[in-house]
mmCIF file of C-alpha atoms in Angstrom:
data_model
loop_
_atom_site.group_PDB
_atom_site.id
_atom_site.type_symbol
_atom_site.label_atom_id
_atom_site.label_comp_id
_atom_site.label_asym_id
_atom_site.label_seq_id
_atom_site.Cartn_x
_atom_site.Cartn_y
_atom_site.Cartn_z
ATOM 1 C CA UNK A 1 -14.782 15.694 -8.720
ATOM 2 C CA UNK A 2 -17.582 17.624 -7.147
ATOM 3 C CA UNK A 3 -17.307 21.130 -5.779
ATOM 4 C CA UNK A 4 -19.598 22.432 -3.073
ATOM 5 C CA UNK A 5 -22.116 24.905 -4.459
ATOM 6 C CA UNK A 6 -21.889 27.104 -1.355
ATOM 7 C CA UNK A 7 -18.196 27.691 -1.281
ATOM 8 C CA UNK A 8 -16.678 30.911 -2.510
ATOM 9 C CA UNK A 9 -14.437 29.959 -5.503
ATOM 10 C CA UNK A 10 -11.102 31.645 -6.047
ATOM 11 C CA UNK A 11 -10.423 29.592 -9.116
ATOM 12 C CA UNK A 12 -12.366 27.257 -11.367
ATOM 13 C CA UNK A 13 -9.441 24.754 -11.527
ATOM 14 C CA UNK A 14 -7.535 26.345 -14.403
ATOM 15 C CA UNK A 15 -4.799 24.284 -15.946
ATOM 16 C CA UNK A 16 -2.361 25.320 -13.346
ATOM 17 C CA UNK A 17 -4.573 25.020 -10.360
ATOM 18 C CA UNK A 18 -5.116 27.643 -7.627
ATOM 19 C CA UNK A 19 -2.431 29.125 -5.460
ATOM 20 C CA UNK A 20 -4.580 29.214 -2.189
ATOM 21 C CA UNK A 21 -4.139 26.223 -0.018
ATOM 22 C CA UNK A 22 -5.828 24.960 3.158
ATOM 23 C CA UNK A 23 -9.218 26.653 2.753
ATOM 24 C CA UNK A 24 -11.042 23.546 1.432
ATOM 25 C CA UNK A 25 -9.940 20.143 0.191
ATOM 26 C CA UNK A 26 -11.916 18.390 -2.469
ATOM 27 C CA UNK A 27 -12.341 14.630 -2.193
ATOM 28 C CA UNK A 28 -12.271 12.701 -5.373
ATOM 29 C CA UNK A 29 -13.226 9.127 -6.051
ATOM 30 C CA UNK A 30 -10.847 7.106 -8.189
ATOM 31 C CA UNK A 31 -13.421 6.532 -10.960
ATOM 32 C CA UNK A 32 -11.440 3.754 -12.606
ATOM 33 C CA UNK A 33 -8.611 1.263 -12.064
ATOM 34 C CA UNK A 34 -6.089 3.760 -13.531
ATOM 35 C CA UNK A 35 -6.279 7.476 -13.311
ATOM 36 C CA UNK A 36 -3.940 10.328 -14.370
ATOM 37 C CA UNK A 37 -4.365 13.294 -12.055
ATOM 38 C CA UNK A 38 -4.653 16.619 -13.706
ATOM 39 C CA UNK A 39 -2.453 19.719 -12.735
ATOM 40 C CA UNK A 40 -5.797 21.530 -11.904
ATOM 41 C CA UNK A 41 -6.530 18.977 -9.280
ATOM 42 C CA UNK A 42 -3.605 20.020 -7.071
ATOM 43 C CA UNK A 43 -4.869 19.960 -3.498
ATOM 44 C CA UNK A 44 -7.406 17.191 -3.948
ATOM 45 C CA UNK A 45 -7.530 14.136 -1.681
ATOM 46 C CA UNK A 46 -7.784 11.120 -4.124
ATOM 47 C CA UNK A 47 -9.347 7.963 -2.744
ATOM 48 C CA UNK A 48 -8.084 4.504 -3.011
ATOM 49 C CA UNK A 49 -11.604 3.243 -2.948
ATOM 50 C CA UNK A 50 -11.926 -0.032 -4.742
ATOM 51 C CA UNK A 51 -10.700 -3.390 -3.451
ATOM 52 C CA UNK A 52 -9.379 -4.430 -6.916
ATOM 53 C CA UNK A 53 -6.660 -1.731 -6.879
ATOM 54 C CA UNK A 54 -6.176 1.697 -8.199
ATOM 55 C CA UNK A 55 -3.101 3.330 -9.869
ATOM 56 C CA UNK A 56 -2.792 7.126 -9.736
ATOM 57 C CA UNK A 57 -0.265 8.742 -12.125
ATOM 58 C CA UNK A 58 0.954 12.036 -10.979
ATOM 59 C CA UNK A 59 1.117 15.035 -13.369
ATOM 60 C CA UNK A 60 4.465 16.564 -14.130
ATOM 61 C CA UNK A 61 5.733 18.330 -10.939
ATOM 62 C CA UNK A 62 5.448 22.050 -10.621
ATOM 63 C CA UNK A 63 6.897 23.238 -7.242
ATOM 64 C CA UNK A 64 4.177 23.428 -4.609
ATOM 65 C CA UNK A 65 1.654 21.133 -6.487
ATOM 66 C CA UNK A 66 0.169 18.824 -3.787
ATOM 67 C CA UNK A 67 -1.858 15.652 -3.714
ATOM 68 C CA UNK A 68 -3.151 13.444 -0.903
ATOM 69 C CA UNK A 69 -4.247 9.864 -0.990
ATOM 70 C CA UNK A 70 -6.471 7.951 1.434
ATOM 71 C CA UNK A 71 -7.529 4.204 1.449
ATOM 72 C CA UNK A 72 -11.147 4.220 2.142
ATOM 73 C CA UNK A 73 -11.281 0.465 1.353
ATOM 74 C CA UNK A 74 -8.550 -2.200 1.737
ATOM 75 C CA UNK A 75 -7.027 -3.437 -1.431
ATOM 76 C CA UNK A 76 -7.490 -7.227 -1.862
ATOM 77 C CA UNK A 77 -6.194 -7.809 -5.471
ATOM 78 C CA UNK A 78 -3.775 -5.999 -7.751
ATOM 79 C CA UNK A 79 -2.460 -2.975 -5.822
ATOM 80 C CA UNK A 80 -2.820 0.615 -4.806
ATOM 81 C CA UNK A 81 -0.063 2.588 -6.592
ATOM 82 C CA UNK A 82 1.106 6.241 -6.919
ATOM 83 C CA UNK A 83 3.477 6.598 -9.749
ATOM 84 C CA UNK A 84 5.228 9.643 -11.218
ATOM 85 C CA UNK A 85 4.697 10.923 -14.773
ATOM 86 C CA UNK A 86 8.147 9.845 -16.158
ATOM 87 C CA UNK A 87 11.179 7.627 -15.325
ATOM 88 C CA UNK A 88 13.080 10.883 -14.605
ATOM 89 C CA UNK A 89 10.648 12.109 -11.920
ATOM 90 C CA UNK A 90 11.258 10.742 -8.455
ATOM 91 C CA UNK A 91 9.804 10.314 -4.895
ATOM 92 C CA UNK A 92 11.881 11.612 -1.988
ATOM 93 C CA UNK A 93 11.065 11.116 1.742
ATOM 94 C CA UNK A 94 9.848 8.765 4.341
ATOM 95 C CA UNK A 95 6.650 6.979 5.061
ATOM 96 C CA UNK A 96 5.827 5.245 8.387
ATOM 97 C CA UNK A 97 4.322 1.767 7.986
ATOM 98 C CA UNK A 98 2.797 -0.321 10.803
ATOM 99 C CA UNK A 99 1.230 -3.709 10.881
ATOM 100 C CA UNK A 100 -2.241 -4.137 12.225
ATOM 101 C CA UNK A 101 -1.280 -7.412 13.857
ATOM 102 C CA UNK A 102 1.256 -5.956 16.373
ATOM 103 C CA UNK A 103 1.005 -2.209 15.796
ATOM 104 C CA UNK A 104 4.750 -2.371 15.157
ATOM 105 C CA UNK A 105 5.954 0.514 13.138
ATOM 106 C CA UNK A 106 8.892 0.797 10.604
ATOM 107 C CA UNK A 107 9.991 3.710 8.370
ATOM 108 C CA UNK A 108 10.749 3.320 4.697
ATOM 109 C CA UNK A 109 12.784 5.688 2.594
ATOM 110 C CA UNK A 110 12.139 6.887 -0.910
ATOM 111 C CA UNK A 111 15.622 7.913 -2.092
ATOM 112 C CA UNK A 112 14.721 10.643 -4.649
ATOM 113 C CA UNK A 113 16.917 9.103 -7.269
ATOM 114 C CA UNK A 114 15.480 5.714 -8.350
ATOM 115 C CA UNK A 115 12.008 5.409 -6.619
ATOM 116 C CA UNK A 116 9.233 6.518 -8.968
ATOM 117 C CA UNK A 117 6.380 4.656 -7.293
ATOM 118 C CA UNK A 118 4.727 3.796 -4.025
ATOM 119 C CA UNK A 119 3.067 0.338 -4.424
ATOM 120 C CA UNK A 120 0.895 -1.215 -1.757
ATOM 121 C CA UNK A 121 -0.379 -4.809 -2.070
ATOM 122 C CA UNK A 122 -3.016 -4.938 0.743
ATOM 123 C CA UNK A 123 -0.679 -6.863 3.092
ATOM 124 C CA UNK A 124 3.078 -6.470 3.638
ATOM 125 C CA UNK A 125 3.519 -3.223 1.710
ATOM 126 C CA UNK A 126 0.312 -1.620 2.926
ATOM 127 C CA UNK A 127 -2.905 -0.495 1.342
ATOM 128 C CA UNK A 128 -5.200 -1.364 4.287
ATOM 129 C CA UNK A 129 -8.104 1.054 5.016
ATOM 130 C CA UNK A 130 -6.771 4.191 6.830
ATOM 131 C CA UNK A 131 -3.586 4.434 4.725
ATOM 132 C CA UNK A 132 -2.799 8.134 4.063
ATOM 133 C CA UNK A 133 -0.095 9.654 1.959
ATOM 134 C CA UNK A 134 0.779 13.095 0.776
ATOM 135 C CA UNK A 135 3.022 14.187 -2.085
ATOM 136 C CA UNK A 136 4.334 17.747 -2.722
ATOM 137 C CA UNK A 137 6.380 18.815 -5.631
ATOM 138 C CA UNK A 138 9.671 20.242 -4.511
ATOM 139 C CA UNK A 139 11.378 20.601 -7.858
ATOM 140 C CA UNK A 140 10.677 19.804 -11.481
ATOM 141 C CA UNK A 141 12.070 16.237 -10.927
ATOM 142 C CA UNK A 142 11.047 15.386 -7.422
ATOM 143 C CA UNK A 143 7.941 14.970 -5.261
ATOM 144 C CA UNK A 144 8.316 14.842 -1.503
ATOM 145 C CA UNK A 145 6.346 11.998 -0.019
ATOM 146 C CA UNK A 146 5.259 11.261 3.536
ATOM 147 C CA UNK A 147 2.435 9.469 5.257
ATOM 148 C CA UNK A 148 1.117 6.544 7.332
ATOM 149 C CA UNK A 149 0.718 3.197 5.587
ATOM 150 C CA UNK A 150 -1.250 0.423 7.222
ATOM 151 C CA UNK A 151 -0.109 -3.147 6.449
ATOM 152 C CA UNK A 152 -0.233 -6.684 7.764
ATOM 153 C CA UNK A 153 2.189 -9.472 8.359
ATOM 154 C CA UNK A 154 5.963 -8.810 8.049
ATOM 155 C CA UNK A 155 5.880 -5.205 6.625
ATOM 156 C CA UNK A 156 8.186 -4.293 3.661
ATOM 157 C CA UNK A 157 8.973 -1.205 1.717
ATOM 158 C CA UNK A 158 6.282 0.252 -0.675
ATOM 159 C CA UNK A 159 9.056 2.284 -2.382
ATOM 160 C CA UNK A 160 9.415 0.974 -6.007
ATOM 161 C CA UNK A 161 11.421 1.718 -9.067
ATOM 162 C CA UNK A 162 8.642 1.020 -11.486
#
């Protein structure tokens, strides 16, 4: 992660992050096929930036911690995945998915009690360039999720239990 040298810094990304949001968003390359996000990276936009797939693991949720994800490249093998830190941490909310073939939208729910991951395969469950997802910790066991997922073919839910 690279910080601009000309921005005033309110925090140097301590272990719990910085409480000021909306002033500047750092954009971070994936750097590897799997990456565990750090608590101090709260507020970052993490890129799904390799066609061979990326798995981002969220840190333990602390209320208000936020991460955004953006597909700058379409996944063509494996998958793009956002997964929680534990089997007892869940995703709750809705994402809007649409297919590039017909621009037909569909909403898919993450139930907050069994869904621990958002998995996109590059076709029916999304992961095409332009996909955008945001998660925000709303309790110590749940992340709120929303976004716009771009897919192709007959779209299906990206909500997953593993």
